[in-house]
C-alpha positions as a LaTeX table, in Angstrom:
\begin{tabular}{lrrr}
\hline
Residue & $x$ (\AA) & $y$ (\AA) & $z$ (\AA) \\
\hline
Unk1 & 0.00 & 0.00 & 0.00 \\
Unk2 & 1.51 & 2.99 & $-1.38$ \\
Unk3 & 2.30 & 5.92 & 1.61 \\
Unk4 & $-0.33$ & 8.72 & 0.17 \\
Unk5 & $-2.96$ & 5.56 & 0.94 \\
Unk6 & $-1.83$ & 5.18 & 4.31 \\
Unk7 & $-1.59$ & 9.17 & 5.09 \\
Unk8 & $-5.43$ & 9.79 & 3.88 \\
Unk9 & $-6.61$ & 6.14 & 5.81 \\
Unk10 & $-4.99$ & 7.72 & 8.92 \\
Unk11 & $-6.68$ & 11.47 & 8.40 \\
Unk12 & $-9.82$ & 10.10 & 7.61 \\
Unk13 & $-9.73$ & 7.86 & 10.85 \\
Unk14 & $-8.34$ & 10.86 & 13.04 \\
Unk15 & $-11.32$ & 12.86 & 11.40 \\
Unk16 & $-13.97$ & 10.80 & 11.98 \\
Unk17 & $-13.08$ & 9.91 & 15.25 \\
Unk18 & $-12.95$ & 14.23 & 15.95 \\
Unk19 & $-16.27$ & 13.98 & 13.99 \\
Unk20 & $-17.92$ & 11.39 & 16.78 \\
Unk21 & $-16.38$ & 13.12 & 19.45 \\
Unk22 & $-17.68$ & 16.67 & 18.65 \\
Unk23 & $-21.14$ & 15.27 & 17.92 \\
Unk24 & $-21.36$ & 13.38 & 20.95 \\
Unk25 & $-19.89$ & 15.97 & 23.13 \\
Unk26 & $-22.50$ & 18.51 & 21.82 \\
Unk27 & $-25.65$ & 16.02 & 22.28 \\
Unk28 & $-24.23$ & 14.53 & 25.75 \\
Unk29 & $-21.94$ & 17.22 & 27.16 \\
Unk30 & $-19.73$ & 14.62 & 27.81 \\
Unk31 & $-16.48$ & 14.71 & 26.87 \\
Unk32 & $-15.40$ & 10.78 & 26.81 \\
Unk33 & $-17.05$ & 10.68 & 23.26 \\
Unk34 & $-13.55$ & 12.18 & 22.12 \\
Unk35 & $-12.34$ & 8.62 & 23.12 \\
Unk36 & $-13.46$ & 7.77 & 19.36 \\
Unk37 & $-10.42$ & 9.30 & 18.23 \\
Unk38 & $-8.45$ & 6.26 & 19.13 \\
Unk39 & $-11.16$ & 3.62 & 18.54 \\
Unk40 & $-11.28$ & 4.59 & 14.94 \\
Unk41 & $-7.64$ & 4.81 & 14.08 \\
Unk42 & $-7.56$ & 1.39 & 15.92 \\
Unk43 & $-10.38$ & 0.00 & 13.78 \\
Unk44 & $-8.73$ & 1.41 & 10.87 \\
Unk45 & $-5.59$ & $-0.34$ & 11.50 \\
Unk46 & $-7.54$ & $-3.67$ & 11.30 \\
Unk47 & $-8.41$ & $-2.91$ & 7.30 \\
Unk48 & $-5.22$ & $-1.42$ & 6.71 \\
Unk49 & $-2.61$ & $-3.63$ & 8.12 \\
Unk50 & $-1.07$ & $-5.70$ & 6.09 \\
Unk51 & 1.07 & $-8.28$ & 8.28 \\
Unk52 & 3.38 & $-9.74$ & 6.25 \\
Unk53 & 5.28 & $-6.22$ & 6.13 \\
Unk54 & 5.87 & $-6.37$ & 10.18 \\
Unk55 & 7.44 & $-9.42$ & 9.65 \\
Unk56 & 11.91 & $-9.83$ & 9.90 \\
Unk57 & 13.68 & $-9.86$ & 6.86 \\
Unk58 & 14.87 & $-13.30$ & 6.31 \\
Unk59 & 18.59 & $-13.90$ & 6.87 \\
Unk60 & 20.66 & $-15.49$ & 4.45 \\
Unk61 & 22.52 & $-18.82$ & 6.25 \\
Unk62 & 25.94 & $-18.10$ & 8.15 \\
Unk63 & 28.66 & $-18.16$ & 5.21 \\
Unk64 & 31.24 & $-21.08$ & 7.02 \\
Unk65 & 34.35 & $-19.97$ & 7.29 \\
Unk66 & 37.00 & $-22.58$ & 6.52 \\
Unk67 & 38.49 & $-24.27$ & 9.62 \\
\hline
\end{tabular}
């Protein structure tokens, strides 16, 4: 996934998250909704992530040295 993906996945999740929060927070006067904020760039880290790019680069075997 190329980097401008990632960037606008991450700003939309940070602004809908802001989005929640502000709604909520006007409707309920509470300010917990802003919580959101991390509960949506979490969620979009489960559609985004791709696993196999967290994993270690293989290493190539141990070149023997001659005894």
């Amino acid at each position: 996934m190329r980097l401008r993906h990632r960037l606008f996945t991450l700003l939309g999740a940070i602004g809908t998250g802001v989005a929640a929060g502000t709604v909520g927070h006007l409707v309920t006067g509470s300010q917990w909704w802003f919580a959101a904020v991390p509960v949506c760039v979490a969620a979009a880290w489960f559609f985004v992530a791709d696993p196999t790019q967290c994993t270690a680069a293989e290493r190539p075997p141990a070149a023997r040295r001659p005894r």
